[in-house]
PDB file of N, CA and C in Angstrom:
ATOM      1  N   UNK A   8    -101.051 -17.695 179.146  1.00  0.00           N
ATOM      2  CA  UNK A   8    -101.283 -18.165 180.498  1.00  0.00           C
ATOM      3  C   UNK A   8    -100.217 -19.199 180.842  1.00  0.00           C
ATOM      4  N   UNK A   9     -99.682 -19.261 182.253  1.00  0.00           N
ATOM      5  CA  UNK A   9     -98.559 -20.163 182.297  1.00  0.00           C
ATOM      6  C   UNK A   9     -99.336 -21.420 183.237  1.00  0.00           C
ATOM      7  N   UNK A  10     -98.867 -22.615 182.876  1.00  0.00           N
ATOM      8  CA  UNK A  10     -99.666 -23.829 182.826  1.00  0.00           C
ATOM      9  C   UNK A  10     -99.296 -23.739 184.931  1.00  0.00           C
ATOM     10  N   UNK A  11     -98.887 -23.400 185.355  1.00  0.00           N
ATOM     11  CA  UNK A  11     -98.743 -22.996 187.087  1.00  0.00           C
ATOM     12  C   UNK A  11    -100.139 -22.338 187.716  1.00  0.00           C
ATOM     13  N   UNK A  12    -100.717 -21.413 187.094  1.00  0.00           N
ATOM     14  CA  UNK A  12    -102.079 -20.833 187.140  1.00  0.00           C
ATOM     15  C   UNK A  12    -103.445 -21.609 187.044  1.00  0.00           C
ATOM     16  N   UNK A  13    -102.984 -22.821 186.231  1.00  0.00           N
ATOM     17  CA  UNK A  13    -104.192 -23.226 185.778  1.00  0.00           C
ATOM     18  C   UNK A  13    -104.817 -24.377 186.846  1.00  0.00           C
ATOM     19  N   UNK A  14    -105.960 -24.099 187.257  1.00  0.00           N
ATOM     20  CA  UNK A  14    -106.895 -24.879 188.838  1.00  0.00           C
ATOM     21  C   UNK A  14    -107.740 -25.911 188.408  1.00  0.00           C
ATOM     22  N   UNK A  15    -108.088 -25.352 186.664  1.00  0.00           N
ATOM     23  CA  UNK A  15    -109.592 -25.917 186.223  1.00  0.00           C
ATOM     24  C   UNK A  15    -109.684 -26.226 184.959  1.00  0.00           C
ATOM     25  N   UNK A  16    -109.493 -27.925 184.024  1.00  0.00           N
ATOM     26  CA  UNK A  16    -109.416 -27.497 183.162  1.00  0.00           C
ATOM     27  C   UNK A  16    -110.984 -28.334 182.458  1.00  0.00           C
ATOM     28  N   UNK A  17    -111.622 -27.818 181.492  1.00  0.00           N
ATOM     29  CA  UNK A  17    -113.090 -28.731 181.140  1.00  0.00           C
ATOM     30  C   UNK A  17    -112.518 -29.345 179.719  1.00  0.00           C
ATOM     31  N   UNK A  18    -112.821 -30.275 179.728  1.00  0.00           N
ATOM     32  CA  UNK A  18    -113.179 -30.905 178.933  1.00  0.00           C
ATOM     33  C   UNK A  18    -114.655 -31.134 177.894  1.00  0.00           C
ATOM     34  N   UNK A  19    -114.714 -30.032 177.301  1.00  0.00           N
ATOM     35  CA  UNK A  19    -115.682 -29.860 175.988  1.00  0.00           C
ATOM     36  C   UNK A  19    -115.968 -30.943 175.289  1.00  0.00           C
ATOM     37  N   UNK A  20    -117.246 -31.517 174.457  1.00  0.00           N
ATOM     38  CA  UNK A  20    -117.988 -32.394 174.205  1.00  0.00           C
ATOM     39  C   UNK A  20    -119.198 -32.178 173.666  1.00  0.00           C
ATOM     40  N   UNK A  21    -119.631 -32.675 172.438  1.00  0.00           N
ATOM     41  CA  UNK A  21    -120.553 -32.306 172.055  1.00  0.00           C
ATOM     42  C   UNK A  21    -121.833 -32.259 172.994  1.00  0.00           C
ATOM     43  N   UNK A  22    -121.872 -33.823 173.675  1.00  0.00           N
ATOM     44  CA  UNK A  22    -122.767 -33.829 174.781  1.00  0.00           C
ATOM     45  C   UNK A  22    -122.595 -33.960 175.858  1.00  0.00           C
ATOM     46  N   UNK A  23    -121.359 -33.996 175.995  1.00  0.00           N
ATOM     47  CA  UNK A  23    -120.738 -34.389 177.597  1.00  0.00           C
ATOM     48  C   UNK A  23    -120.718 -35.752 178.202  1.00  0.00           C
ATOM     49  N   UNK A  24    -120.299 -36.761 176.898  1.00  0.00           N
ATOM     50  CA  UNK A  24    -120.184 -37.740 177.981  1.00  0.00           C
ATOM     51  C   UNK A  24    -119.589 -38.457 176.603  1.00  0.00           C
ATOM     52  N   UNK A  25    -119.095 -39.716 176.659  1.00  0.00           N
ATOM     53  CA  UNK A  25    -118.545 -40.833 175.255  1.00  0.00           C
ATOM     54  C   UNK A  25    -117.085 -40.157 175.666  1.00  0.00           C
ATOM     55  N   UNK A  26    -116.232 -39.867 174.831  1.00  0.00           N
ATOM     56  CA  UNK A  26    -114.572 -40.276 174.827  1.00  0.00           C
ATOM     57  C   UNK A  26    -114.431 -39.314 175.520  1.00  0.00           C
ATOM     58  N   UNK A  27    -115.016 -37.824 175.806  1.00  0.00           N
ATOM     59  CA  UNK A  27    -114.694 -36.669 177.022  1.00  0.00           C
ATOM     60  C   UNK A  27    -114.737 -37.223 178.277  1.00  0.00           C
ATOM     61  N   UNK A  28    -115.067 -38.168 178.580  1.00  0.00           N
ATOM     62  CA  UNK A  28    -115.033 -39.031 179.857  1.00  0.00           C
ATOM     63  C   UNK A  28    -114.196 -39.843 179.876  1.00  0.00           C
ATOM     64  N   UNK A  29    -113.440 -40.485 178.793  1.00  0.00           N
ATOM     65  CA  UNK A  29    -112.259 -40.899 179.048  1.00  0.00           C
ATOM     66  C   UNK A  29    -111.029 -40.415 179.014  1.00  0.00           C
ATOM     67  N   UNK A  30    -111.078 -38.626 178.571  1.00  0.00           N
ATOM     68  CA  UNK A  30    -110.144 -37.993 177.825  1.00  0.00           C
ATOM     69  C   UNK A  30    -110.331 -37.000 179.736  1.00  0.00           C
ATOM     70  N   UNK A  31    -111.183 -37.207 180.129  1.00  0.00           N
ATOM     71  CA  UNK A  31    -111.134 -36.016 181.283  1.00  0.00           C
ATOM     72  C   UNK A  31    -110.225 -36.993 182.818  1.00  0.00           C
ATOM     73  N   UNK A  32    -110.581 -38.393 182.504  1.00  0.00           N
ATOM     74  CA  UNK A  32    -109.880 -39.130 183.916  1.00  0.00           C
ATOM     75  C   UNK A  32    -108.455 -39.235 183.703  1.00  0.00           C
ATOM     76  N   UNK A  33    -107.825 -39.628 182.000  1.00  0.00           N
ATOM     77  CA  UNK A  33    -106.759 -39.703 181.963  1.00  0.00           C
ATOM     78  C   UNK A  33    -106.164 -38.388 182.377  1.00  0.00           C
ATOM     79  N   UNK A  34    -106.876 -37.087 181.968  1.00  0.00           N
ATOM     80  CA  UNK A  34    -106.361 -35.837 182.493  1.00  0.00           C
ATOM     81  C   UNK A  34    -106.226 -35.853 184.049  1.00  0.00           C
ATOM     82  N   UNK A  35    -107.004 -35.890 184.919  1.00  0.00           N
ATOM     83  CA  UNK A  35    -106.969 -35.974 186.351  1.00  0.00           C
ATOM     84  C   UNK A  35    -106.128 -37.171 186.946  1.00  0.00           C
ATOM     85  N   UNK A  36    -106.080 -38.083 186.548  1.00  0.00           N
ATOM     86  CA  UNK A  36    -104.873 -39.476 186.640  1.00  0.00           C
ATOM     87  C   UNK A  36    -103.658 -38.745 186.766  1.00  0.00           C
ATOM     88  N   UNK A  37    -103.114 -38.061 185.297  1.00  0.00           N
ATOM     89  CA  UNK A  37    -101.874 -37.142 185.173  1.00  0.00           C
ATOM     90  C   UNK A  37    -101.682 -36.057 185.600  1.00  0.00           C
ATOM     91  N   UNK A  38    -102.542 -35.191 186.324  1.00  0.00           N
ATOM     92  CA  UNK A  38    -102.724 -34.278 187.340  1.00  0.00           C
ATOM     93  C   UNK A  38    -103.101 -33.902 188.049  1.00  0.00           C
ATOM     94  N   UNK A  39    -103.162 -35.425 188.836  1.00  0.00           N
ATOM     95  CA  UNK A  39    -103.498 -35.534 190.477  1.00  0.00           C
ATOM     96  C   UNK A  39    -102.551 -34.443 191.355  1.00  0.00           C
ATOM     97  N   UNK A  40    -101.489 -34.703 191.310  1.00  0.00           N
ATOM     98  CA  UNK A  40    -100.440 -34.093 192.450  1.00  0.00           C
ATOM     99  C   UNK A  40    -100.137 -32.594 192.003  1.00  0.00           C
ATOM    100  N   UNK A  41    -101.103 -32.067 191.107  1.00  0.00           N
ATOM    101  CA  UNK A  41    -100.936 -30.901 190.436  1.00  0.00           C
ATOM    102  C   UNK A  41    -102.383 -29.873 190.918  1.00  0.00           C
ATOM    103  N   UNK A  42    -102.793 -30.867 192.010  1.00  0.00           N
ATOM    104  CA  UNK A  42    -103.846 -29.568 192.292  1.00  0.00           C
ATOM    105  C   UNK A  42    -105.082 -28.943 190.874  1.00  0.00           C
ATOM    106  N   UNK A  43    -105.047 -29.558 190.269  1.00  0.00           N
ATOM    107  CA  UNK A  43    -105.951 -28.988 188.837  1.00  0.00           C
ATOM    108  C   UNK A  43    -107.122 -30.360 188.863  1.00  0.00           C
ATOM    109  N   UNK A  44    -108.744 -29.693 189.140  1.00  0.00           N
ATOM    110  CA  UNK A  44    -109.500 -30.125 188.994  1.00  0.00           C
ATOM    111  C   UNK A  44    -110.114 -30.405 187.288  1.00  0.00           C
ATOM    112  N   UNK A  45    -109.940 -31.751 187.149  1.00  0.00           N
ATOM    113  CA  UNK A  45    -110.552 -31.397 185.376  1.00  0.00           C
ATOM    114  C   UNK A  45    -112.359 -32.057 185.487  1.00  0.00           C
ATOM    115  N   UNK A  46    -112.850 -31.165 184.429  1.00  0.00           N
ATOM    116  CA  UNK A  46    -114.459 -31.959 184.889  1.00  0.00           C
ATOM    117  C   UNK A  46    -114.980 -31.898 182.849  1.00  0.00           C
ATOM    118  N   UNK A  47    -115.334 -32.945 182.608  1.00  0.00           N
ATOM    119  CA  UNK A  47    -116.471 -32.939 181.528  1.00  0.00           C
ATOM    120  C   UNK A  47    -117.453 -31.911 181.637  1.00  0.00           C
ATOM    121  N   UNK A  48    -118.034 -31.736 180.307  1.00  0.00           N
ATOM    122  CA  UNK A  48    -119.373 -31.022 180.318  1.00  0.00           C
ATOM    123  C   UNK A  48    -119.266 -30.828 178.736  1.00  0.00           C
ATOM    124  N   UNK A  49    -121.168 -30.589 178.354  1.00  0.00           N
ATOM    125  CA  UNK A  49    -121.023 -30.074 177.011  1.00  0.00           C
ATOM    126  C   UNK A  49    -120.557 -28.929 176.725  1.00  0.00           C
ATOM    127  N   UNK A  50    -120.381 -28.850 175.173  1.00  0.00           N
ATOM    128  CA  UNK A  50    -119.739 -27.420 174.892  1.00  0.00           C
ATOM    129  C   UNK A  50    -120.433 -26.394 175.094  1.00  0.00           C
ATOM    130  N   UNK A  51    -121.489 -26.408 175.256  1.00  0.00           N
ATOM    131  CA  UNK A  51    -122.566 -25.387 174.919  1.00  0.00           C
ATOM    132  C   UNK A  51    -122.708 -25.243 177.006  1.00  0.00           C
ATOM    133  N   UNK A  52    -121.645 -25.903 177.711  1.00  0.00           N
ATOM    134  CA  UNK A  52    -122.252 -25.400 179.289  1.00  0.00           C
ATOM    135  C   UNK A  52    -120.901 -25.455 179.939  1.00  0.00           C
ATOM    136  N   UNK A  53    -120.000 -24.917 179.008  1.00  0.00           N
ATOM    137  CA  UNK A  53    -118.980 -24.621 179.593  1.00  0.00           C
ATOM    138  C   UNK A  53    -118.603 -23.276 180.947  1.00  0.00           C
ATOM    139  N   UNK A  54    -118.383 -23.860 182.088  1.00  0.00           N
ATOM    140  CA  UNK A  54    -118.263 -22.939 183.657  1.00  0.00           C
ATOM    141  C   UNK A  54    -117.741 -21.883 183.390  1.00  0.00           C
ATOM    142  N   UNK A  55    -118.068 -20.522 184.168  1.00  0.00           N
ATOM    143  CA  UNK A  55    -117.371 -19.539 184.086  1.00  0.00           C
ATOM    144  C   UNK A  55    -115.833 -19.772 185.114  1.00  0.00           C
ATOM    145  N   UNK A  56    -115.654 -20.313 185.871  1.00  0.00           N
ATOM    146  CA  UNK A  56    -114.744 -20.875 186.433  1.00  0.00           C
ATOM    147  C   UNK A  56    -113.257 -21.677 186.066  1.00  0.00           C
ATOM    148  N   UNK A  57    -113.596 -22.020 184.734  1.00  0.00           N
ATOM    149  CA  UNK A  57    -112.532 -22.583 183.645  1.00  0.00           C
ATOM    150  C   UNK A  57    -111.578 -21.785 183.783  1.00  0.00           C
ATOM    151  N   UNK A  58    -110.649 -22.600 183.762  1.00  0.00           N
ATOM    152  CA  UNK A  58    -109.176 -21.967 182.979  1.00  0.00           C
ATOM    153  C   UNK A  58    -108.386 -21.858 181.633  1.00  0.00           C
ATOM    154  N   UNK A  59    -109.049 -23.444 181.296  1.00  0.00           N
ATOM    155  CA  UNK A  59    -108.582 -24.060 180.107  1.00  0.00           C
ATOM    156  C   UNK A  59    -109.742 -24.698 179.792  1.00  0.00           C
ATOM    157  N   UNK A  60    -110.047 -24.629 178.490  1.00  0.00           N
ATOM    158  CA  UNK A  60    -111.014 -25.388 177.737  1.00  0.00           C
ATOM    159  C   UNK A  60    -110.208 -26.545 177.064  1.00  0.00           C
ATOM    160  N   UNK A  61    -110.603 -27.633 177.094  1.00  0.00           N
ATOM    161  CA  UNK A  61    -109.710 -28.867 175.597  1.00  0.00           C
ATOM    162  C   UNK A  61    -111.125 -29.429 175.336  1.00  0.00           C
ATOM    163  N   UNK A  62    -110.881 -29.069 173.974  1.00  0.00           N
ATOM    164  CA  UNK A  62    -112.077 -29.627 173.092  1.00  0.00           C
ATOM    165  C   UNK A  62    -111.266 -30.078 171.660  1.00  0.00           C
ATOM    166  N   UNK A  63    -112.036 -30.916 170.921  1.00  0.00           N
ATOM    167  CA  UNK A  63    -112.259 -31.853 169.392  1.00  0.00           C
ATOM    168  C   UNK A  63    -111.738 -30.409 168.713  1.00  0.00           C
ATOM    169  N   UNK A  64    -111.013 -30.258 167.573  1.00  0.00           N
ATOM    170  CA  UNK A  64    -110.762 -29.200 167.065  1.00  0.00           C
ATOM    171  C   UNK A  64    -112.153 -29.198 166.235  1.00  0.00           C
ATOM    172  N   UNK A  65    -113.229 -29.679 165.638  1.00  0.00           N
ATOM    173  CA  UNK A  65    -114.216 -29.725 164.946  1.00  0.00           C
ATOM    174  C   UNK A  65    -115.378 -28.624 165.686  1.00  0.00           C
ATOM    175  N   UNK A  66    -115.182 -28.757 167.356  1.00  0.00           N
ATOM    176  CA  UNK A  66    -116.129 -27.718 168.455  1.00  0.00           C
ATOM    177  C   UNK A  66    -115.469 -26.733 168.944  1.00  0.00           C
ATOM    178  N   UNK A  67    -114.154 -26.342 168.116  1.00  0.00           N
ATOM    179  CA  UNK A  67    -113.365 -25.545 168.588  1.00  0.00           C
ATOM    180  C   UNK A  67    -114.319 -24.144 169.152  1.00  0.00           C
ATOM    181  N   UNK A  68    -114.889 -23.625 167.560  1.00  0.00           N
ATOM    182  CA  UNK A  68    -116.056 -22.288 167.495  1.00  0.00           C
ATOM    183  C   UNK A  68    -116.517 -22.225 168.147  1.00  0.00           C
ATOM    184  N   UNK A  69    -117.135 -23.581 168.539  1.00  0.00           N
ATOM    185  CA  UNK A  69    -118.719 -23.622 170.098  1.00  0.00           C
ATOM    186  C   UNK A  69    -117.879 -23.045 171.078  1.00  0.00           C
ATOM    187  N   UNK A  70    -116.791 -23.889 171.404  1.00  0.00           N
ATOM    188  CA  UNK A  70    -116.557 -24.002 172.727  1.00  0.00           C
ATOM    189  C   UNK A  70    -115.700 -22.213 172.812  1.00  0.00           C
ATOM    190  N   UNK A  71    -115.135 -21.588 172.022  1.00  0.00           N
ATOM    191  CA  UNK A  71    -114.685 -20.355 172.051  1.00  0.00           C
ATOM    192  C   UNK A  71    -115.813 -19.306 172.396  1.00  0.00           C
ATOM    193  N   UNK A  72    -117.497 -19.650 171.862  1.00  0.00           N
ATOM    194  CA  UNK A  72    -117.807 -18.759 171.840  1.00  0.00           C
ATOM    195  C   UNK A  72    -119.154 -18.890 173.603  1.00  0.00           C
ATOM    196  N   UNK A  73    -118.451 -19.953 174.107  1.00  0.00           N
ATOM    197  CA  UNK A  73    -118.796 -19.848 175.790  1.00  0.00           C
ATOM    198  C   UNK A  73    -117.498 -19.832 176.119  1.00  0.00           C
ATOM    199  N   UNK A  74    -116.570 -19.728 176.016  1.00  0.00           N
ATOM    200  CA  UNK A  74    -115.305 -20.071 177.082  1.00  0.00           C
ATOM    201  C   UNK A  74    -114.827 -18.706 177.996  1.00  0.00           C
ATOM    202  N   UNK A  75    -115.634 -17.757 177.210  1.00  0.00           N
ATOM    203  CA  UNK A  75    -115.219 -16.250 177.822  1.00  0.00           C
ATOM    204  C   UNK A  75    -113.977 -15.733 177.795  1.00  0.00           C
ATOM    205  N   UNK A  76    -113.338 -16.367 176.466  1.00  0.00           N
ATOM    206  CA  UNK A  76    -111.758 -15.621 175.997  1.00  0.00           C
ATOM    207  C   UNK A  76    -110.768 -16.792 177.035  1.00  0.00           C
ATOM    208  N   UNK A  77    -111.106 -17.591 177.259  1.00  0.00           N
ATOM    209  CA  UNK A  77    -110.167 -18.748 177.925  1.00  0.00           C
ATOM    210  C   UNK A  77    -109.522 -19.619 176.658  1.00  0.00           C
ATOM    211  N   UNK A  78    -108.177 -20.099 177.107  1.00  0.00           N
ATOM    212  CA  UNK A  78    -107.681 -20.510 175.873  1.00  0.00           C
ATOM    213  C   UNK A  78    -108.160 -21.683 175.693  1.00  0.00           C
ATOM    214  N   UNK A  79    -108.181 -22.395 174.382  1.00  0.00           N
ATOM    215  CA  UNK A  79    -108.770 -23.522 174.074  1.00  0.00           C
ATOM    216  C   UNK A  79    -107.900 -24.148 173.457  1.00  0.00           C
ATOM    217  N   UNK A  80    -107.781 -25.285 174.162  1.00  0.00           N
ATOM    218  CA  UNK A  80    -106.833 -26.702 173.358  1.00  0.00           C
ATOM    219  C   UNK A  80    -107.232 -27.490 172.735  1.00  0.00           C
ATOM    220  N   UNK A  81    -106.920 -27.533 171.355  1.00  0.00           N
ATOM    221  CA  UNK A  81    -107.873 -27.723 170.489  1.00  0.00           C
ATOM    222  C   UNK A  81    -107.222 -29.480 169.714  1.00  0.00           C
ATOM    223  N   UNK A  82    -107.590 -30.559 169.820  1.00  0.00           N
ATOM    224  CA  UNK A  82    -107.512 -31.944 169.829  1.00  0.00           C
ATOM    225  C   UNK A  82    -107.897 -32.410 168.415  1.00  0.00           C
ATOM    226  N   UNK A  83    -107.116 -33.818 167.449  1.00  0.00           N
ATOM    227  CA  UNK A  83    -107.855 -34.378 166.957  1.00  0.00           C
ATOM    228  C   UNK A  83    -107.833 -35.532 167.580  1.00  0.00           C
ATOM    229  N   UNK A  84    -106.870 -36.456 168.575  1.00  0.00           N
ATOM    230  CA  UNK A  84    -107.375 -37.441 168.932  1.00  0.00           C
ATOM    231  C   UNK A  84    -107.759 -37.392 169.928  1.00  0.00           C
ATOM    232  N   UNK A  85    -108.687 -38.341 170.864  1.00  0.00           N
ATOM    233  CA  UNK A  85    -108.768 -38.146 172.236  1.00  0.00           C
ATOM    234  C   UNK A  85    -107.550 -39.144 173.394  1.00  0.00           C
ATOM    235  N   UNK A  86    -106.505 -39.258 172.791  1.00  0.00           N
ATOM    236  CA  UNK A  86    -105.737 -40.249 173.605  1.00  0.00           C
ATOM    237  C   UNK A  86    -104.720 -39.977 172.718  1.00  0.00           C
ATOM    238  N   UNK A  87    -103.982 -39.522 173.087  1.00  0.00           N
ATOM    239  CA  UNK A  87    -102.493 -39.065 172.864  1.00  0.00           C
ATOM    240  C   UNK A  87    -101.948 -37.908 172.102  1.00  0.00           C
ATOM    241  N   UNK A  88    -103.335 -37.514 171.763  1.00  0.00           N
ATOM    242  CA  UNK A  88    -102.909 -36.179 170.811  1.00  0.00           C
ATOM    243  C   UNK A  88    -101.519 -34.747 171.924  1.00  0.00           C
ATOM    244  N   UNK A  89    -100.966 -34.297 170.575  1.00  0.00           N
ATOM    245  CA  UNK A  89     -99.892 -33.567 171.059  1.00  0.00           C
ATOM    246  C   UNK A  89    -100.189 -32.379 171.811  1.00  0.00           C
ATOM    247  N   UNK A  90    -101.276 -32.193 171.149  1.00  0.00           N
ATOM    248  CA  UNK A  90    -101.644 -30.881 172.099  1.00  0.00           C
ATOM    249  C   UNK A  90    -102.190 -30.923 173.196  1.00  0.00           C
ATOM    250  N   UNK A  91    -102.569 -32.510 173.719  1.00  0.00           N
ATOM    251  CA  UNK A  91    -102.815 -32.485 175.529  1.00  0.00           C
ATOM    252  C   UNK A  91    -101.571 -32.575 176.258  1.00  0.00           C
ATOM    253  N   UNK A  92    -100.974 -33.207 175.256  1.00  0.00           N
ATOM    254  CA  UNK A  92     -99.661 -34.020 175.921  1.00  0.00           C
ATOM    255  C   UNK A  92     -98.667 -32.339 176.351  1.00  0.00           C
ATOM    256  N   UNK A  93     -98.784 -31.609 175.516  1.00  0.00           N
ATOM    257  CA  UNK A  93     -98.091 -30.196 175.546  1.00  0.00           C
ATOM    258  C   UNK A  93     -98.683 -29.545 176.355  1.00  0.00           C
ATOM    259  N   UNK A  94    -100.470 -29.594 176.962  1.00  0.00           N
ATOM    260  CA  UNK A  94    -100.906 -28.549 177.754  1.00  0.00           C
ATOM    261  C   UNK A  94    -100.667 -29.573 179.288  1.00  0.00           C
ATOM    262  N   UNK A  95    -100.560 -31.000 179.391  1.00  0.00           N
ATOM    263  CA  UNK A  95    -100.114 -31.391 180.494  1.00  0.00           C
ATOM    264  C   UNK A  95     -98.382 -31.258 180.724  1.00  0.00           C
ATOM    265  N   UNK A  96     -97.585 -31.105 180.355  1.00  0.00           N
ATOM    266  CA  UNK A  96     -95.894 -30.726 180.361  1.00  0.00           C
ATOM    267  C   UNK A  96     -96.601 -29.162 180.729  1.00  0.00           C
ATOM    268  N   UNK A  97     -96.963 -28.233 180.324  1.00  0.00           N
ATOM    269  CA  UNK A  97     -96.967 -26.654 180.935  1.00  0.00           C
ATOM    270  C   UNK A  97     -97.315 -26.932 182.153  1.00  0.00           C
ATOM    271  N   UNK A  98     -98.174 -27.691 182.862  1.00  0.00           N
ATOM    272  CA  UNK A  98     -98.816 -27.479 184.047  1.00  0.00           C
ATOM    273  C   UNK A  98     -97.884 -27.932 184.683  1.00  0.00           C
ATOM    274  N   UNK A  99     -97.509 -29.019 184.471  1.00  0.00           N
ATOM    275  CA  UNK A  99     -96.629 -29.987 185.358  1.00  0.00           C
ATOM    276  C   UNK A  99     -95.159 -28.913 185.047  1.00  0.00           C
ATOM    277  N   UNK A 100     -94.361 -28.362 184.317  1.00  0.00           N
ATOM    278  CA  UNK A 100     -93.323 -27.723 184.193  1.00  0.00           C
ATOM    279  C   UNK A 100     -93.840 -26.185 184.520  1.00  0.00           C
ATOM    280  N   UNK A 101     -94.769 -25.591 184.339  1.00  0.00           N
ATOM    281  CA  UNK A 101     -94.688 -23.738 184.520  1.00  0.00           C
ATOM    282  C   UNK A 101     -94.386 -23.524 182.684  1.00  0.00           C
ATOM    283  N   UNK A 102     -94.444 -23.985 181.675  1.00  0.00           N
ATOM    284  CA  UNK A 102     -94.321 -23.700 180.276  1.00  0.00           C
ATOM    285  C   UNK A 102     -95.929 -23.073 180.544  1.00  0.00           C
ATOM    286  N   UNK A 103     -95.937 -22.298 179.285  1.00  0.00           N
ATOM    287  CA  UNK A 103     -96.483 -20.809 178.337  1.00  0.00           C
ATOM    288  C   UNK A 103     -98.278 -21.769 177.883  1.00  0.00           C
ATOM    289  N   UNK A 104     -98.904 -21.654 178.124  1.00  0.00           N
ATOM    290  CA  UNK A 104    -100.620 -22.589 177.400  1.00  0.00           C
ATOM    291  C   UNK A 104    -101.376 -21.228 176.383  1.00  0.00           C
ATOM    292  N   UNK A 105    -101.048 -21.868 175.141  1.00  0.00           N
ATOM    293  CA  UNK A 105    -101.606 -21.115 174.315  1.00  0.00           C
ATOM    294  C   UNK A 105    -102.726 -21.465 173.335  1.00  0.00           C
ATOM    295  N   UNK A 106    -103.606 -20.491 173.108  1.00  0.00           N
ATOM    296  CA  UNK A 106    -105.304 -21.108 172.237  1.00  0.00           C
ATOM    297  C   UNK A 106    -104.303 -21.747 170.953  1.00  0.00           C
TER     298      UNK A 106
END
C-alpha cells in the first residue's frame, strides 16, 4: 500500500487508552496537513474502515486477526520507534507501507 492512500490509521491497544493515546495525538500532530484521521481503540474493536493498523508488536496476532488483511505496523516503543517514524515518511513522501 503506498502511504498517499492511507485516510485512517488506528492505533491498537490492549484496552484502548494509556500510551495508545499518546502514541495516536503525536500521530495526528504529524499528520495534520496530511488529511489522515488517526483514532485509538482496543485491539479486539478494530474499524472496518482502517487502513493501517500500528500496534505493540506483543498484539501484533490480535490485531491481524480483526484488521481484515490491513497492514499492521508493528512497534516496540511507543515514542520514537522506527517503524512509526517509517510509516509517517510513506504518508508524508508516497513511499511503499508494509505489514
Amino acid at each position: 500500500m503506498n502511504g498517499k492512500d492511507v485516510h485512517k490509521i488506528i492505533v491498537a491497544c490492549d484496552a484502548g487508552m494509556g500510551s495508545s493515546v499518546m502514541l495516536a495525538s503525536q500521530l495526528r500532530k504529524e499528520l495534520r496537513k496530511h488529511s489522515v484521521t488517526v483514532e485509538h481503540t482496543p485491539v479486539n474493536s478494530i474499524p472496518d474502515d482502517a487502513d493501517v493498523v500500528v500496534c505493540h508488536q506483543g498484539l501484533a496476532d490480535r490485531a491481524a486477526a480483526g484488521a481484515g488483511g490491513k497492514p499492521i505496523v508493528k512497534f516496540q516503543v511507543f515514542l520514537g520507534d522506527p517503524a512509526v517514524t517509517k510509516l509517517v515518511s510513506a504518508i508524508k513522501n508516497g513511499g511503499e507501507i508494509s505489514a
